[in-house]
């Protein structure tokens, strides 16, 4: 009977125990759901930042380039310079063709053409009436031909109507960009380029130095394809990022040569020029490029396009898309986190820029303020 009473008592208390356990489980479930929800939102919102931060864990760095030493000193003859590089000298110079896709980089393009005019035989330039992201745009180069009248005898220009591209590709900026590059190949065929000429493939803001172009013109035995290592700048020549701009290439032209902007060889000529990215005169030009180029998906919020924010970013040397550096090791990642260090040096920059410093103060140390 006593045993039955104990059993009966226990059976009476079971519902209370069950309710207490359910309450405890529910109390633990609420924080779990909250943490899970916040985590999902955070990963969704900051996926790109998390991915870039963890890149050293999931991505493999590309094969290192074989860097060709670059020699130069004033008043040295071309036979001497070619010999220093292990190359011979041609009896007459090659022709050099400079091919770029153009969007709205008028100031940096003028610096490019003024700097290279004595050494380049043809400037091949293609612009479209819409951006890679499908935004209609004016034909900036065509509308400013008078500004480039000094080089008119060497310019081979064409306009690409964006409607001529495949309709499906207009929804994908990188496919549109590839379509532009194919159109530039067609323009090159009409430019008069011939086998044995040198073709420089670059974006408008990737500027080979005159010393580099002279080597390409005069030296016998240069590699048929080599990348050009450019000093990498952001917003102006005040913010030197690194030496890691490599996409510009020089080709000894053949019938199979195609315009590309990707890795094509392991060889790279060291210290061969300058790459000044987002180097614009006015704030509105920064906002336009942010929306226009193939990485426009990096504009995560409308505030990114705010003029005051863009001005603050330029003067601080911050990342205009509020992104982490794209690096393959944690040491390089941590080294480049934060603002780009300022440089007070304007030595070894394009000579046309320095000779016309009053017109281009915004590209030099101390000139970060831009009109709105």
XYZ file of N, CA and C in Angstrom, residues 231-234 239-244 336 340-341:
39
model
N 52.592 51.128 -60.684
C 52.353 51.607 -59.331
C 50.865 51.896 -59.187
N 50.295 51.397 -58.108
C 48.852 51.437 -57.927
C 48.474 52.603 -57.015
N 47.685 53.550 -57.542
C 47.237 54.703 -56.772
C 45.713 54.719 -56.706
N 45.186 55.371 -55.664
C 43.741 55.496 -55.503
C 43.383 56.956 -55.244
N 47.817 58.951 -52.777
C 47.533 57.703 -52.071
C 48.085 56.518 -52.868
N 49.308 56.135 -52.533
C 49.983 55.022 -53.201
C 49.620 53.731 -52.473
N 48.910 52.853 -53.157
C 48.412 51.623 -52.530
C 49.502 50.556 -52.479
N 50.056 50.215 -53.651
C 51.068 49.161 -53.741
C 51.639 49.147 -55.150
N 52.360 48.082 -55.478
C 52.946 47.915 -56.813
C 52.219 46.826 -57.608
N 51.024 46.471 -57.195
C 50.414 45.228 -57.650
C 49.443 45.352 -58.819
N 47.027 46.008 -44.909
C 46.312 46.963 -45.759
C 44.969 47.411 -45.184
N 44.532 54.282 -46.660
C 45.776 54.249 -47.426
C 46.690 55.352 -46.890
N 47.944 55.057 -46.582
C 48.848 56.112 -46.092
C 49.047 57.200 -47.146
